[in-house]
PDB file of C-alpha atoms in Angstrom:
ATOM      1  CA  MET A   1      18.686  -1.236   8.867  1.00 72.00           C
ATOM      2  CA  THR A   2      15.371  -2.990   8.960  1.00 93.00           C
ATOM      3  CA  TRP A   3      12.063  -2.613   7.173  1.00 96.00           C
ATOM      4  CA  THR A   4       8.713  -2.202   8.902  1.00 97.00           C
ATOM      5  CA  VAL A   5       5.298  -2.083   7.246  1.00 98.00           C
ATOM      6  CA  ILE A   6       2.324  -0.677   9.113  1.00 97.00           C
ATOM      7  CA  PRO A   7      -1.108   0.723   8.244  1.00 98.00           C
ATOM      8  CA  GLU A   8      -1.221   4.468   7.659  1.00 98.00           C
ATOM      9  CA  PRO A   9      -4.216   6.790   7.317  1.00 98.00           C
ATOM     10  CA  TYR A  10      -4.625   7.633   3.620  1.00 96.00           C
ATOM     11  CA  ASP A  11      -4.811  11.347   4.459  1.00 95.00           C
ATOM     12  CA  SER A  12      -1.731  11.578   6.689  1.00 97.00           C
ATOM     13  CA  PRO A  13       1.187  13.802   5.653  1.00 97.00           C
ATOM     14  CA  VAL A  14       3.358  10.699   5.163  1.00 97.00           C
ATOM     15  CA  ALA A  15       0.760   9.073   2.891  1.00 96.00           C
ATOM     16  CA  GLY A  16       0.337  12.320   0.961  1.00 94.00           C
ATOM     17  CA  ALA A  17       4.070  12.671   0.346  1.00 95.00           C
ATOM     18  CA  LEU A  18       4.358   9.063  -0.843  1.00 96.00           C
ATOM     19  CA  TRP A  19       1.284   9.436  -3.113  1.00 94.00           C
ATOM     20  CA  ARG A  20       2.789  12.592  -4.636  1.00 93.00           C
ATOM     21  CA  ALA A  21       6.157  10.855  -5.223  1.00 94.00           C
ATOM     22  CA  TYR A  22       4.464   7.796  -6.761  1.00 94.00           C
ATOM     23  CA  TYR A  23       2.139   9.797  -8.984  1.00 92.00           C
ATOM     24  CA  THR A  24       4.941  12.112 -10.121  1.00 93.00           C
ATOM     25  CA  GLU A  25       7.112   9.181 -11.139  1.00 92.00           C
ATOM     26  CA  VAL A  26       4.488   7.202 -13.055  1.00 91.00           C
ATOM     27  CA  SER A  27       3.026  10.306 -14.676  1.00 91.00           C
ATOM     28  CA  ASP A  28       6.422  11.635 -15.745  1.00 92.00           C
ATOM     29  CA  ARG A  29       7.365   8.233 -17.176  1.00 90.00           C
ATOM     30  CA  TRP A  30       4.161   8.130 -19.226  1.00 88.00           C
ATOM     31  CA  TYR A  31       4.493  11.669 -20.555  1.00 91.00           C
ATOM     32  CA  LEU A  32       8.195  11.308 -21.341  1.00 92.00           C
ATOM     33  CA  LEU A  33       7.491   8.104 -23.258  1.00 88.00           C
ATOM     34  CA  HIS A  34       4.434   9.354 -25.144  1.00 90.00           C
ATOM     35  CA  GLU A  35       4.852  13.119 -25.400  1.00 92.00           C
ATOM     36  CA  GLY A  36       8.509  13.827 -24.644  1.00 94.00           C
ATOM     37  CA  ARG A  37       7.738  16.013 -21.643  1.00 92.00           C
ATOM     38  CA  ARG A  38       7.261  15.844 -17.905  1.00 93.00           C
ATOM     39  CA  THR A  39       3.913  16.218 -16.177  1.00 91.00           C
ATOM     40  CA  ASP A  40       2.636  19.774 -15.927  1.00 91.00           C
ATOM     41  CA  PRO A  41       2.705  20.664 -12.186  1.00 90.00           C
ATOM     42  CA  ASP A  42      -0.848  22.067 -12.233  1.00 92.00           C
ATOM     43  CA  GLU A  43      -2.137  18.922 -13.927  1.00 89.00           C
ATOM     44  CA  LEU A  44      -0.310  16.783 -11.368  1.00 87.00           C
ATOM     45  CA  GLU A  45      -1.951  18.641  -8.476  1.00 89.00           C
ATOM     46  CA  ARG A  46      -5.415  18.350 -10.059  1.00 91.00           C
ATOM     47  CA  GLU A  47      -5.038  14.605 -10.591  1.00 87.00           C
ATOM     48  CA  ILE A  48      -3.708  14.012  -7.083  1.00 87.00           C
ATOM     49  CA  ALA A  49      -6.624  15.994  -5.639  1.00 89.00           C
ATOM     50  CA  LYS A  50      -9.120  13.919  -7.683  1.00 89.00           C
ATOM     51  CA  ASP A  51      -7.936  10.672  -6.057  1.00 87.00           C
ATOM     52  CA  PRO A  52      -6.959  11.271  -2.423  1.00 88.00           C
ATOM     53  CA  GLY A  53      -7.223   7.559  -1.600  1.00 92.00           C
ATOM     54  CA  ALA A  54     -10.321   7.474   0.590  1.00 95.00           C
ATOM     55  CA  ASP A  55     -11.032   3.996  -0.819  1.00 96.00           C
ATOM     56  CA  LEU A  56      -7.856   2.817   0.938  1.00 97.00           C
ATOM     57  CA  ALA A  57      -9.412   3.305   4.378  1.00 96.00           C
ATOM     58  CA  PRO A  58     -11.063   0.706   6.570  1.00 96.00           C
ATOM     59  CA  PRO A  59     -13.423  -1.034   6.504  1.00 96.00           C
ATOM     60  CA  ARG A  60     -13.042  -1.735   2.747  1.00 97.00           C
ATOM     61  CA  GLY A  61      -9.416  -0.799   2.228  1.00 98.00           C
ATOM     62  CA  GLN A  62      -6.005  -0.280   3.769  1.00 98.00           C
ATOM     63  CA  LEU A  63      -2.967   1.841   3.006  1.00 98.00           C
ATOM     64  CA  LEU A  64       0.362   0.457   4.141  1.00 98.00           C
ATOM     65  CA  VAL A  65       3.599   2.385   4.533  1.00 98.00           C
ATOM     66  CA  ALA A  66       7.019   0.771   4.547  1.00 98.00           C
ATOM     67  CA  ARG A  67       9.744   2.409   6.552  1.00 98.00           C
ATOM     68  CA  HIS A  68      13.432   1.632   6.257  1.00 97.00           C
ATOM     69  CA  GLY A  69      15.371   2.554   9.349  1.00 93.00           C
ATOM     70  CA  GLY A  70      12.288   4.422  10.529  1.00 94.00           C
ATOM     71  CA  GLU A  71      12.036   6.651   7.443  1.00 96.00           C
ATOM     72  CA  PRO A  72       9.046   6.408   5.052  1.00 98.00           C
ATOM     73  CA  ALA A  73      10.290   4.575   1.979  1.00 98.00           C
ATOM     74  CA  GLY A  74       7.260   3.169   0.174  1.00 98.00           C
ATOM     75  CA  SER A  75       3.585   2.350   0.147  1.00 98.00           C
ATOM     76  CA  ALA A  76       0.953  -0.076  -1.085  1.00 98.00           C
ATOM     77  CA  GLY A  77      -2.807   0.085  -1.015  1.00 98.00           C
ATOM     78  CA  VAL A  78      -5.558  -2.507  -0.972  1.00 98.00           C
ATOM     79  CA  ARG A  79      -9.252  -1.954  -1.671  1.00 98.00           C
ATOM     80  CA  LEU A  80     -12.075  -4.437  -1.913  1.00 98.00           C
ATOM     81  CA  LEU A  81     -13.739  -4.610  -5.318  1.00 98.00           C
ATOM     82  CA  ASP A  82     -16.310  -7.103  -4.058  1.00 97.00           C
ATOM     83  CA  ALA A  83     -16.681  -9.414  -1.072  1.00 95.00           C
ATOM     84  CA  THR A  84     -13.851 -11.736  -2.156  1.00 97.00           C
ATOM     85  CA  THR A  85     -11.669  -9.723  -4.547  1.00 98.00           C
ATOM     86  CA  ALA A  86      -9.199  -7.035  -3.515  1.00 98.00           C
ATOM     87  CA  GLU A  87      -7.194  -4.728  -5.761  1.00 98.00           C
ATOM     88  CA  LEU A  88      -3.538  -3.961  -5.136  1.00 98.00           C
ATOM     89  CA  THR A  89      -2.670  -0.358  -5.960  1.00 97.00           C
ATOM     90  CA  ARG A  90      -0.122   2.400  -5.355  1.00 95.00           C
ATOM     91  CA  VAL A  91       2.815   0.025  -4.901  1.00 97.00           C
ATOM     92  CA  PHE A  92       5.790   2.343  -4.691  1.00 96.00           C
ATOM     93  CA  VAL A  93       9.291   2.414  -3.215  1.00 97.00           C
ATOM     94  CA  HIS A  94      11.493   5.509  -3.345  1.00 96.00           C
ATOM     95  CA  GLU A  95      14.236   4.970  -5.927  1.00 94.00           C
ATOM     96  CA  PRO A  96      17.212   5.008  -3.500  1.00 95.00           C
ATOM     97  CA  MET A  97      15.529   2.237  -1.496  1.00 95.00           C
ATOM     98  CA  ARG A  98      14.799  -0.073  -4.424  1.00 94.00           C
ATOM     99  CA  GLY A  99      16.517  -3.427  -4.536  1.00 93.00           C
ATOM    100  CA  LYS A 100      16.597  -3.689  -0.739  1.00 95.00           C
ATOM    101  CA  GLY A 101      13.575  -5.944  -0.291  1.00 95.00           C
ATOM    102  CA  GLY A 102      10.915  -3.334   0.427  1.00 96.00           C
ATOM    103  CA  ALA A 103       8.634  -3.974  -2.550  1.00 96.00           C
ATOM    104  CA  PRO A 104       8.102  -7.709  -1.931  1.00 97.00           C
ATOM    105  CA  LEU A 105       7.562  -6.951   1.757  1.00 97.00           C
ATOM    106  CA  LEU A 106       4.913  -4.354   0.888  1.00 98.00           C
ATOM    107  CA  VAL A 107       3.095  -6.660  -1.529  1.00 98.00           C
ATOM    108  CA  ARG A 108       3.053  -9.518   0.990  1.00 98.00           C
ATOM    109  CA  ALA A 109       1.752  -7.165   3.693  1.00 98.00           C
ATOM    110  CA  ALA A 110      -0.926  -5.987   1.251  1.00 98.00           C
ATOM    111  CA  GLU A 111      -1.903  -9.613   0.603  1.00 98.00           C
ATOM    112  CA  ASP A 112      -2.242 -10.135   4.366  1.00 98.00           C
ATOM    113  CA  ALA A 113      -4.378  -6.980   4.607  1.00 98.00           C
ATOM    114  CA  ALA A 114      -6.567  -8.228   1.748  1.00 98.00           C
ATOM    115  CA  ARG A 115      -7.060 -11.563   3.505  1.00 98.00           C
ATOM    116  CA  ALA A 116      -8.027  -9.705   6.690  1.00 97.00           C
ATOM    117  CA  LEU A 117     -10.659  -7.854   4.628  1.00 97.00           C
ATOM    118  CA  GLY A 118     -12.058 -11.218   3.470  1.00 97.00           C
ATOM    119  CA  ALA A 119     -10.483 -11.387   0.011  1.00 98.00           C
ATOM    120  CA  VAL A 120      -9.425 -14.696  -1.501  1.00 98.00           C
ATOM    121  CA  ARG A 121      -8.139 -13.137  -4.723  1.00 98.00           C
ATOM    122  CA  MET A 122      -5.962 -10.111  -5.458  1.00 98.00           C
ATOM    123  CA  VAL A 123      -5.974  -8.279  -8.791  1.00 98.00           C
ATOM    124  CA  LEU A 124      -3.978  -5.363 -10.123  1.00 98.00           C
ATOM    125  CA  ASP A 125      -3.342  -3.441 -13.290  1.00 97.00           C
ATOM    126  CA  THR A 126      -0.202  -1.804 -14.585  1.00 96.00           C
ATOM    127  CA  ARG A 127       1.295  -0.290 -17.699  1.00 94.00           C
ATOM    128  CA  GLY A 128       3.696  -1.734 -20.227  1.00 91.00           C
ATOM    129  CA  ASP A 129       6.443   0.767 -19.439  1.00 91.00           C
ATOM    130  CA  LEU A 130       6.460  -0.215 -15.757  1.00 92.00           C
ATOM    131  CA  VAL A 131       8.578  -3.271 -16.480  1.00 92.00           C
ATOM    132  CA  GLU A 132      10.011  -3.436 -12.962  1.00 93.00           C
ATOM    133  CA  ALA A 133       6.510  -3.695 -11.515  1.00 95.00           C
ATOM    134  CA  ARG A 134       5.497  -6.428 -13.938  1.00 96.00           C
ATOM    135  CA  ALA A 135       8.635  -8.416 -13.071  1.00 96.00           C
ATOM    136  CA  LEU A 136       7.965  -8.014  -9.337  1.00 96.00           C
ATOM    137  CA  TYR A 137       4.386  -9.233  -9.632  1.00 98.00           C
ATOM    138  CA  ALA A 138       5.431 -12.239 -11.700  1.00 97.00           C
ATOM    139  CA  ARG A 139       8.131 -13.147  -9.139  1.00 97.00           C
ATOM    140  CA  LEU A 140       5.509 -12.987  -6.384  1.00 98.00           C
ATOM    141  CA  GLY A 141       3.135 -15.409  -8.122  1.00 98.00           C
ATOM    142  CA  TYR A 142       0.816 -13.028  -9.978  1.00 98.00           C
ATOM    143  CA  ARG A 143      -0.292 -14.218 -13.401  1.00 98.00           C
ATOM    144  CA  GLN A 144      -1.566 -12.161 -16.298  1.00 97.00           C
ATOM    145  CA  THR A 145      -5.332 -12.277 -16.610  1.00 97.00           C
ATOM    146  CA  ALA A 146      -8.146 -10.745 -18.590  1.00 96.00           C
ATOM    147  CA  PRO A 147      -8.882  -7.060 -17.977  1.00 97.00           C
ATOM    148  CA  TYR A 148     -11.096  -6.439 -14.957  1.00 96.00           C
ATOM    149  CA  ASN A 149     -11.428  -2.671 -15.448  1.00 96.00           C
ATOM    150  CA  ASP A 150     -11.409  -0.075 -18.203  1.00 94.00           C
ATOM    151  CA  ASP A 151      -8.646   2.168 -16.861  1.00 92.00           C
ATOM    152  CA  PRO A 152      -7.304   3.998 -19.928  1.00 90.00           C
ATOM    153  CA  TYR A 153      -3.707   3.649 -18.705  1.00 89.00           C
ATOM    154  CA  ALA A 154      -3.872  -0.063 -17.834  1.00 94.00           C
ATOM    155  CA  GLU A 155      -2.189  -2.364 -20.322  1.00 95.00           C
ATOM    156  CA  HIS A 156      -1.571  -5.477 -18.210  1.00 97.00           C
ATOM    157  CA  TRP A 157      -3.802  -7.112 -15.622  1.00 98.00           C
ATOM    158  CA  PHE A 158      -2.659  -9.622 -13.030  1.00 98.00           C
ATOM    159  CA  ALA A 159      -4.368 -11.856 -10.468  1.00 98.00           C
ATOM    160  CA  LYS A 160      -3.328 -14.133  -7.628  1.00 98.00           C
ATOM    161  CA  ARG A 161      -5.268 -16.510  -5.400  1.00 98.00           C
ATOM    162  CA  LEU A 162      -4.662 -15.703  -1.750  1.00 97.00           C
ATOM    163  CA  ALA A 163      -4.141 -18.866   0.316  1.00 80.00           C
TER     164      ALA A 163
END
């Protein structure tokens, strides 16, 4: 089976399902690590509703969906922070599809989307417990950098020049 990555409206049912899966996973990981519990379902719905992803829409952003064998398997978002800097966000691949090349494909497609938006630099933040993400970004040429935001959950910041 082959991978495809194409733009997707941030408010489509496919995008919504992937956002919910991503947010559930990262939220549950944080709460299990720090509080020994899973995310409260009502809290999850409130947080998802607070950030629907409108900033991932053209002309200043793009949401990409990866499909494996035609089925939605992952996503990545790009949004411009300024005229030359884009932020990579919402990089996610469903667990059964991990290790099959989808994540690097999504990140590279996001870099292409950022270039198309005029960016020459990509930044991102992540948490310490998301070790797989940090390893992926390092493999793809991202280097740790100084914080560029004050997100309370961010613990590591990365940047990459886009050729």
